[in-house]
Amino acid sequence: MLFRSTGSTEKEVSFKDAILHCLPRDGGLYVPASVLDMRQYVLHMGSETSYPELVATVAPTLLQGDLNPLSAARIAESAFDFEPELKQLDDNFSVLTLFNGPTGVFKDYGIAFLAAVMEELLKNDQQAMILSAVRQDTGVSIAHAFYKRRGMISVILYPSGPVRGLDPKYYITNGGNIIPIQIRGTFDDCQRLIVEAINDRPFAERYGITCANAINPGRLLPQIFYYFYAFIKLKKTLSGELIFSVPAGNFGNLIAGLYAWKMGMPVNGFIAAMNANNAFGDYIKGKNFKAGRLIQTNSPALDVSVPSNYERLASFYAEAPAVMRNMVYPDSIDDNTTIAAMEKAWKTYNILLDPHSAVAFAAAQRLSQTAGFNGHVVVLATGHPAKQADLVMQATGQLVNIPEKFSNLWKKTDPMATIVPQLDALEGAIASCC
Ligand SMILES: *Cc1c(COP(=O)(O)O)cnc(C)c1O
C-alpha cells in the first residue's frame, strides 16, 4: 500500500518510508494513496477469529510489499497482549471495548502496533529515534510500547506541568531507551519542536528521526483492525443497518473507521460524537470550517478546537462530499447529557462507561430514537472507567475497581531534562545522551 501527502506535491512513498519519516516535506499529512479491497477477509473471516489472528491475516495485504505473513504474525504477537472485546447489549446496541491496553485508552492499539512494526521493518543495522509530543498517559503508552525495542530510542516531550507514570528503569540513563524531556511551554510547543527537528534534515538523518504522534500513519492504520474485528463478531446477527458511534476529538478513530468502510467493510454510517467542542460538526454538514473557542468539559480528550486530522478528513470530503455527508452524522453531547448517559448505561445494561465513551453512547441513543431507525449501533468505548472513577461514582454510585496496572499512572516522575521550547535546546539535550 502506497501513501501520498495531502499536500500532494510529493511522490508516493511506501508504508515503511511513511512511518519512518512520518511527515511529508510539503507540509501535508500522509494518507493512503489508493484503497485496497479487503472484502475477502472482512466478509469471510469466522467470528471465532482472535484479534492477533485477524491482525496477522489482514496486515500483509494491507501493507503489501512491506510485510510478509511471517513478519505480520510476529508483529501481532509482540504488539498485542491485550484485545478488544465486543459486548452485545441488545438488538440495537453493542459496545466495542478498546480500553484493555496498558494505559486504559484505545490509543494503546495504534502505539503498540507502530512500535512492533517499526522494529520489524528496521534493518539490523538501522536506527530510529522516535519523537512524540504527549499529554498525560500517552507518554506511558509510548514508553511501554517502545521499551527495549531493537535499534530504537524514544524521546518523549512533555509540556509544563507534572510528568506522571514513567518508570525510571525505562530511561536511557538506567539502561533503557527512553528519553523523557520536559519543555517549558505548551503541548503545541512540543508539537512544533518535532516538526522543526524533522525539517532539520542533517539532524533528522543523523538520528533517523520520526514521530509516534497520531500524524504517523503507522498509528492510524492499525485502528482499522478493530472495526473489522467488531464486524466479524457481529455479522451473523445483523439484519438492519450497522452504525458505529465514535467519540471524536482529533478524529483519528473516526477516520480509521472511514478507511475500514472504503476497504469494503459493510457499514451504513458513523456518528461523529463530539462534546461541547462541536465546531467540526458544521464542517461535516457542509459549511466552511471555523474553529470554535476551546471549552473544558468532563470528556477532556475530546476538547479539541482544530482536529489534527483535519487535512485527512478534508481529503475524504474533497473526493465525494455528498457521499460523506450521508455517511457521517455529527452530534454534540453536553456534560449533563454525558453524565445521564453513564447512569443510563449502568441502569439499563450494567456497564460502566467513562465519559468519552458515554458521549458516543448518548449520541447512539439519540440516533436510535429518530423515526424509522432500524439498525444496530456499535459504541466505541475508548477509555477505561477507572481513569475517571470519581465521575463514574457521581453518575452511577458505583465504585470502580482500579486495575493494578494503573497504580503507577498517577505517580509523579522526574523527566531527564527540562529545556526551553527551542530546537537547539532539544538537539543539545538529545546529543548529550546519545
Ligand atoms: C484520544 C481519545 C479520544 C479521541 O480520539 P480521536 O482519535 O482523537 O478522535 C477519545 N476517547 C479517549 C478516552 C481518548 O483518549
Coordinates of C-alpha atoms and ligand atoms in Angstrom, one line a residue:
M1 CA 0.0 0.0 0.0
L2 CA 1.4 3.4 -1.0
F3 CA 0.9 6.7 0.8
R4 CA 0.6 10.1 -0.6
S5 CA 0.7 13.5 1.0
T6 CA -2.4 15.6 1.4
G7 CA -0.1 18.4 0.2
S8 CA 0.2 16.2 -2.8
T9 CA 3.4 17.7 -4.3
E10 CA 5.4 14.8 -3.0
K11 CA 5.7 11.5 -4.8
E12 CA 4.0 8.4 -3.3
V13 CA 6.0 6.5 -0.7
S14 CA 5.9 3.0 0.8
F15 CA 4.4 2.3 4.2
K16 CA 7.9 1.8 5.6
D17 CA 9.0 5.3 4.3
A18 CA 5.8 6.9 5.6
I19 CA 6.2 5.6 9.1
L20 CA 10.0 6.1 9.3
H21 CA 9.7 9.8 8.1
C22 CA 6.2 10.4 9.3
L23 CA 5.8 13.9 7.8
P24 CA 5.9 14.8 4.1
R25 CA 8.1 17.7 3.2
D26 CA 5.3 19.6 1.6
G27 CA 3.6 20.3 4.9
G28 CA 0.8 17.8 4.4
L29 CA 0.0 14.5 6.1
Y30 CA 0.3 11.0 4.8
V31 CA -2.9 9.3 3.6
P32 CA -3.3 6.0 1.7
A33 CA -2.8 6.7 -2.0
S34 CA -5.3 4.1 -3.0
V35 CA -7.8 2.0 -1.1
L36 CA -7.5 -1.8 -1.0
D37 CA -10.4 -4.1 -1.3
M38 CA -10.3 -6.2 1.9
R39 CA -13.7 -7.8 1.5
Q40 CA -12.2 -11.3 1.1
Y41 CA -11.2 -11.0 4.7
V42 CA -14.0 -9.0 6.3
L43 CA -16.8 -11.0 4.7
H44 CA -15.4 -14.4 5.2
M45 CA -13.4 -14.5 8.4
G46 CA -15.1 -16.5 11.1
S47 CA -16.5 -14.9 14.2
E48 CA -14.1 -17.1 16.3
T49 CA -11.0 -15.3 14.9
S50 CA -8.9 -13.9 17.6
Y51 CA -7.5 -10.4 17.4
P52 CA -3.9 -11.3 16.8
E53 CA -5.0 -13.8 14.2
L54 CA -7.0 -11.1 12.5
V55 CA -4.1 -8.7 12.5
A56 CA -1.7 -11.3 11.2
T57 CA -4.1 -12.2 8.4
V58 CA -5.0 -8.7 7.3
A59 CA -1.8 -6.8 7.8
P60 CA 0.3 -8.5 5.0
T61 CA -2.4 -7.5 2.4
L62 CA -2.8 -4.0 3.8
L63 CA 1.0 -3.5 3.9
Q64 CA 1.8 -5.4 0.7
G65 CA 5.5 -5.2 -0.2
D66 CA 6.5 -4.2 3.3
L67 CA 5.2 -7.2 5.4
N68 CA 5.0 -10.9 4.7
P69 CA 2.7 -13.3 6.7
L70 CA 5.5 -14.4 9.0
S71 CA 6.6 -10.9 10.0
A72 CA 2.9 -9.9 10.4
A73 CA 2.4 -12.8 12.8
R74 CA 5.5 -11.7 14.8
I75 CA 4.2 -8.1 15.0
A76 CA 0.7 -9.2 16.1
E77 CA 2.2 -11.4 18.7
S78 CA 4.7 -8.8 20.0
A79 CA 2.2 -5.8 19.9
F80 CA -0.9 -7.3 21.4
D81 CA -1.1 -8.9 24.8
F82 CA -4.5 -7.2 25.1
E83 CA -7.5 -7.5 22.9
P84 CA -10.7 -5.6 22.2
E85 CA -14.0 -7.1 23.3
L86 CA -17.3 -6.8 21.6
K87 CA -20.2 -6.9 24.0
Q88 CA -23.7 -7.1 22.5
L89 CA -26.1 -5.3 24.8
D90 CA -29.4 -6.0 23.0
D91 CA -30.7 -6.0 19.4
N92 CA -29.8 -2.3 18.9
F93 CA -26.6 -1.7 20.8
S94 CA -23.1 -3.2 21.2
V95 CA -20.1 -1.8 23.0
L96 CA -16.6 -2.3 21.5
T97 CA -14.3 -2.2 24.5
L98 CA -10.9 -0.6 23.5
F99 CA -9.6 0.2 26.9
N100 CA -7.8 -3.1 27.8
G101 CA -4.3 -1.9 27.0
P102 CA -1.6 -0.9 29.4
T103 CA -2.8 2.7 29.9
G104 CA -6.6 2.1 29.5
V105 CA -7.2 4.1 26.3
F106 CA -7.7 3.0 22.7
K107 CA -4.5 4.8 21.8
D108 CA -2.6 1.8 23.1
Y109 CA -3.6 -0.1 20.0
G110 CA -2.1 2.2 17.4
I111 CA 1.0 2.9 19.5
A112 CA 1.7 -0.8 20.3
F113 CA 1.4 -1.7 16.6
L114 CA 3.6 1.2 15.5
A115 CA 6.4 0.1 17.8
A116 CA 6.2 -3.5 16.8
V117 CA 6.0 -2.8 13.1
M118 CA 8.9 -0.4 13.2
E119 CA 11.1 -2.9 14.9
E120 CA 10.3 -5.4 12.2
L121 CA 10.9 -3.0 9.4
L122 CA 14.2 -1.6 10.6
K123 CA 17.1 -3.5 9.2
N124 CA 19.5 -4.9 11.7
D125 CA 21.9 -2.0 11.4
Q126 CA 19.3 0.7 11.1
Q127 CA 18.5 3.1 14.0
A128 CA 15.4 5.2 14.6
M129 CA 14.7 8.0 17.1
I130 CA 11.1 8.4 17.7
L131 CA 9.9 11.8 18.9
S132 CA 6.5 12.2 20.5
A133 CA 4.6 15.2 22.0
V134 CA 2.4 13.9 24.7
R135 CA -0.2 14.8 27.3
Q136 CA -1.0 12.6 30.3
D137 CA -0.8 8.9 29.8
T138 CA 0.1 8.8 26.2
G139 CA 3.7 9.1 27.3
V140 CA 3.4 5.9 29.4
S141 CA 1.8 4.1 26.5
I142 CA 4.7 5.1 24.2
A143 CA 7.3 4.2 26.8
H144 CA 5.7 0.9 27.3
A145 CA 5.5 0.1 23.6
F146 CA 9.0 1.2 22.6
Y147 CA 10.9 0.0 25.7
K148 CA 13.8 -2.2 24.7
R149 CA 12.8 -2.3 21.1
R150 CA 15.9 -3.0 18.9
G151 CA 17.5 0.0 17.2
M152 CA 15.1 2.5 18.7
I153 CA 15.3 5.4 21.0
S154 CA 12.1 7.1 22.1
V155 CA 12.2 10.8 23.0
I156 CA 9.0 11.9 24.8
L157 CA 8.3 15.6 25.0
Y158 CA 6.0 16.9 27.9
P159 CA 4.6 20.4 28.2
S160 CA 4.9 22.2 31.6
G161 CA 3.1 20.5 34.4
P162 CA 3.7 17.3 36.3
V163 CA 5.0 14.2 34.5
R164 CA 3.4 11.1 35.7
G165 CA 3.6 7.3 35.4
L166 CA 7.0 6.7 33.9
D167 CA 9.2 4.0 35.3
P168 CA 12.8 5.3 35.7
K169 CA 14.0 1.8 34.6
Y170 CA 12.9 2.8 31.0
Y171 CA 15.3 5.8 31.0
I172 CA 18.3 5.7 28.7
T173 CA 20.5 6.6 31.7
N174 CA 19.3 3.5 33.5
G175 CA 19.9 1.1 30.7
G176 CA 16.6 1.7 28.9
N177 CA 15.9 3.5 25.6
I178 CA 13.5 6.2 26.6
I179 CA 14.4 10.0 27.0
P180 CA 11.6 12.0 28.7
I181 CA 12.2 15.7 28.2
Q182 CA 10.0 18.5 29.7
I183 CA 9.6 21.5 27.5
R184 CA 9.0 24.9 29.3
G185 CA 5.9 25.6 27.2
T186 CA 2.7 24.2 25.9
F187 CA 1.7 21.0 24.1
D188 CA 1.7 23.0 20.9
D189 CA 5.4 24.0 21.5
C190 CA 6.2 20.3 21.8
Q191 CA 4.5 19.5 18.5
R192 CA 6.2 22.4 16.8
L193 CA 9.6 21.2 18.0
I194 CA 9.0 17.8 16.5
V195 CA 8.2 19.3 13.1
E196 CA 11.3 21.5 13.3
A197 CA 13.5 18.6 14.3
I198 CA 12.2 16.6 11.3
N199 CA 12.8 19.5 9.0
D200 CA 16.4 19.9 10.2
R201 CA 17.5 17.4 7.6
P202 CA 21.1 16.8 8.7
F203 CA 19.9 16.3 12.3
A204 CA 17.0 14.1 11.3
E205 CA 19.2 11.9 9.1
R206 CA 21.9 11.5 11.7
Y207 CA 19.5 10.1 14.3
G208 CA 16.8 8.6 12.0
I209 CA 14.1 10.9 13.4
T210 CA 10.5 10.0 13.1
C211 CA 7.5 10.5 15.3
A212 CA 4.9 8.5 17.2
N213 CA 2.2 11.2 17.3
A214 CA -1.1 10.4 15.7
I215 CA 0.0 12.1 12.5
N216 CA 2.1 8.9 11.9
P217 CA 0.1 6.7 9.5
G218 CA 1.5 3.7 11.4
R219 CA -0.7 4.6 14.3
L220 CA -3.8 5.3 12.3
L221 CA -3.8 2.3 10.0
P222 CA -3.9 -0.4 12.8
Q223 CA -7.1 1.2 14.2
I224 CA -8.8 -0.3 11.1
F225 CA -8.3 -3.8 12.6
Y226 CA -10.7 -3.3 15.5
Y227 CA -13.5 -2.1 13.2
F228 CA -13.1 -5.3 11.2
Y229 CA -13.0 -7.2 14.4
A230 CA -16.3 -5.8 15.6
F231 CA -17.8 -6.6 12.2
I232 CA -16.8 -10.2 12.1
K233 CA -18.1 -10.7 15.7
L234 CA -21.4 -9.2 14.8
K235 CA -22.1 -10.0 11.2
K236 CA -24.1 -13.2 11.8
T237 CA -26.6 -11.4 14.0
L238 CA -27.0 -8.2 11.9
S239 CA -30.2 -7.6 10.0
G240 CA -30.7 -3.8 9.5
E241 CA -28.2 -1.0 9.3
L242 CA -24.9 -1.0 11.0
I243 CA -23.6 2.2 12.5
F244 CA -20.5 3.0 14.6
S245 CA -20.7 5.7 17.2
V246 CA -17.2 7.2 17.7
P247 CA -16.2 9.7 20.3
A248 CA -14.3 12.3 18.2
G249 CA -11.6 14.7 19.3
N250 CA -8.8 14.7 16.8
F251 CA -10.9 12.4 14.6
G252 CA -8.2 9.7 14.2
N253 CA -10.6 7.0 15.3
L254 CA -13.3 8.2 13.0
I255 CA -11.0 8.3 10.0
A256 CA -9.8 4.8 10.7
G257 CA -13.5 3.7 10.5
L258 CA -13.9 5.5 7.2
Y259 CA -10.9 3.6 5.8
A260 CA -12.4 0.4 7.0
W261 CA -15.6 1.3 5.1
K262 CA -13.6 2.2 2.0
M263 CA -11.8 -1.1 2.2
G264 CA -15.1 -2.9 1.9
M265 CA -16.5 -3.3 5.4
P266 CA -20.3 -3.2 5.0
V267 CA -21.3 -0.3 7.3
N268 CA -24.1 2.3 6.9
G269 CA -22.7 5.2 8.8
F270 CA -20.7 6.7 11.6
I271 CA -21.7 9.1 14.3
A272 CA -19.0 11.7 15.0
A273 CA -19.8 12.1 18.7
M274 CA -18.4 15.4 20.0
N275 CA -18.8 17.1 23.3
A276 CA -19.5 20.9 23.5
N277 CA -16.4 21.4 21.2
N278 CA -18.5 20.7 18.2
A279 CA -17.4 23.3 15.6
F280 CA -16.3 20.5 13.3
G281 CA -19.9 19.3 13.1
D282 CA -20.7 22.3 10.8
Y283 CA -17.9 21.3 8.5
I284 CA -19.2 17.8 8.3
K285 CA -22.6 19.2 7.4
G286 CA -21.0 21.1 4.5
K287 CA -20.2 24.5 5.9
N288 CA -16.8 26.1 6.0
F289 CA -14.8 25.2 9.0
K290 CA -14.4 27.8 11.7
A291 CA -12.6 26.8 14.8
G292 CA -14.5 27.4 18.0
R293 CA -13.3 28.7 21.3
L294 CA -11.9 25.7 23.4
I295 CA -14.4 24.7 26.1
Q296 CA -13.3 22.5 29.0
T297 CA -15.6 19.5 29.6
N298 CA -15.8 16.3 31.5
S299 CA -14.5 14.4 28.5
P300 CA -11.2 16.2 28.1
A301 CA -9.7 14.1 25.3
L302 CA -12.5 15.5 23.1
D303 CA -11.7 19.1 24.0
V304 CA -10.1 20.0 20.6
S305 CA -10.8 23.1 18.6
V306 CA -8.8 22.2 15.4
P307 CA -8.6 18.4 14.9
S308 CA -5.1 17.4 13.9
N309 CA -6.6 15.1 11.3
Y310 CA -8.4 18.0 9.6
E311 CA -6.4 17.6 6.3
R312 CA -7.1 13.8 6.2
L313 CA -10.8 14.3 6.7
A314 CA -10.9 17.2 4.2
S315 CA -9.3 14.9 1.6
F316 CA -12.1 12.4 2.0
Y317 CA -14.7 15.2 1.6
A318 CA -13.0 16.6 -1.4
E319 CA -13.4 13.3 -3.2
A320 CA -17.1 12.8 -2.6
P321 CA -18.8 15.5 -0.5
A322 CA -22.4 14.2 -0.9
V323 CA -21.5 10.6 -0.1
M324 CA -19.6 11.7 3.0
R325 CA -22.5 13.8 4.3
N326 CA -24.7 10.7 4.1
M327 CA -22.0 8.6 5.9
V328 CA -21.0 10.7 8.9
Y329 CA -23.6 12.1 11.3
P330 CA -22.2 14.7 13.7
D331 CA -23.7 15.1 17.1
S332 CA -22.8 17.1 20.2
I333 CA -23.3 16.0 23.7
D334 CA -23.1 18.3 26.7
D335 CA -21.7 17.5 30.1
N336 CA -25.1 16.8 31.8
T337 CA -26.2 14.5 29.0
T338 CA -22.9 12.7 29.3
I339 CA -23.4 12.0 33.0
A340 CA -27.0 11.0 32.3
A341 CA -25.8 8.5 29.6
M342 CA -23.3 7.0 32.1
E343 CA -26.2 6.5 34.5
K344 CA -28.4 5.0 31.9
A345 CA -25.7 2.6 30.6
W346 CA -25.3 1.3 34.2
K347 CA -29.0 1.1 35.0
T348 CA -30.1 -0.5 31.7
Y349 CA -27.1 -2.6 30.7
N350 CA -25.0 -2.9 33.8
I351 CA -21.9 -1.5 32.2
L352 CA -19.7 1.3 33.4
L353 CA -18.6 3.8 30.8
D354 CA -16.0 6.5 31.0
P355 CA -17.3 10.0 29.9
H356 CA -15.7 9.8 26.5
S357 CA -17.5 6.5 25.7
A358 CA -20.6 8.0 27.3
V359 CA -20.6 10.8 24.7
A360 CA -20.7 8.2 22.0
F361 CA -23.3 6.2 23.9
A362 CA -25.6 9.2 24.3
A363 CA -25.3 10.1 20.6
A364 CA -26.1 6.4 19.7
Q365 CA -29.2 6.5 21.9
R366 CA -30.3 9.8 20.3
L367 CA -29.9 8.4 16.7
S368 CA -31.8 5.2 17.7
Q369 CA -34.8 7.3 18.7
T370 CA -35.1 9.0 15.3
A371 CA -38.1 8.0 13.3
G372 CA -37.6 5.0 11.1
F373 CA -34.3 3.9 12.6
N374 CA -33.8 0.2 12.2
G375 CA -30.3 -0.8 12.9
H376 CA -27.5 -1.7 15.3
V377 CA -25.1 0.8 16.8
V378 CA -21.7 -0.2 18.0
V379 CA -20.4 2.3 20.6
L380 CA -16.7 2.6 20.8
A381 CA -15.6 2.6 24.4
T382 CA -12.3 4.4 24.2
G383 CA -11.4 5.0 27.9
H384 CA -11.3 2.8 31.0
P385 CA -13.9 3.9 33.6
A386 CA -11.3 3.6 36.3
K387 CA -9.4 6.6 34.7
Q388 CA -12.3 8.9 35.8
A389 CA -13.5 6.9 38.7
D390 CA -14.9 10.0 40.6
L391 CA -17.2 10.9 37.7
V392 CA -18.3 7.3 37.3
M393 CA -19.2 7.3 41.1
Q394 CA -21.1 10.5 40.7
A395 CA -23.1 9.2 37.7
T396 CA -23.7 5.7 38.8
G397 CA -23.0 5.4 42.5
Q398 CA -20.5 2.6 41.7
L399 CA -17.0 2.3 43.0
V400 CA -14.8 1.2 40.1
N401 CA -12.1 -1.3 40.7
I402 CA -8.8 0.2 39.7
P403 CA -6.7 -2.4 37.9
E404 CA -3.2 -2.9 39.4
K405 CA -1.5 -1.9 36.2
F406 CA -2.9 1.7 36.6
S407 CA -1.4 2.2 40.0
N408 CA 1.7 3.8 38.6
L409 CA -0.1 6.1 36.2
W410 CA -0.7 8.7 38.8
K411 CA 2.8 8.7 40.4
K412 CA 4.8 11.8 39.6
T413 CA 8.2 11.2 38.0
D414 CA 11.1 13.4 37.1
P415 CA 11.9 13.9 33.4
M416 CA 15.5 13.5 32.4
A417 CA 15.9 17.2 31.4
T418 CA 13.8 20.4 31.3
I419 CA 14.5 22.8 28.5
V420 CA 13.3 25.9 26.8
P421 CA 11.0 25.4 23.8
Q422 CA 13.7 25.9 21.2
L423 CA 15.1 23.5 18.6
D424 CA 18.8 24.0 19.6
A425 CA 17.9 23.2 23.2
L426 CA 16.2 20.0 22.1
E427 CA 19.0 19.0 19.8
G428 CA 21.5 19.7 22.6
A429 CA 19.6 17.6 25.1
I430 CA 19.5 14.7 22.6
A431 CA 23.2 15.0 21.7
S432 CA 24.2 14.9 25.4
C433 CA 22.7 11.5 25.9
C434 CA 23.1 9.7 22.5
Ligands
LIG1 C1 -7.8 10.4 22.4 C2 -9.1 10.0 22.9 C3 -10.3 10.1 22.2 C4 -10.4 10.9 20.9 O1 -9.9 10.1 19.8 P1 -9.5 10.8 18.4 O2 -9.0 9.8 17.6 O3 -8.6 11.9 18.8 O4 -10.8 11.4 17.9 C5 -11.5 9.6 22.7 N1 -11.5 9.0 23.9 C6 -10.4 8.8 24.7 C7 -10.5 8.2 26.0 C8 -9.2 9.3 24.2 O5 -8.1 9.2 25.0

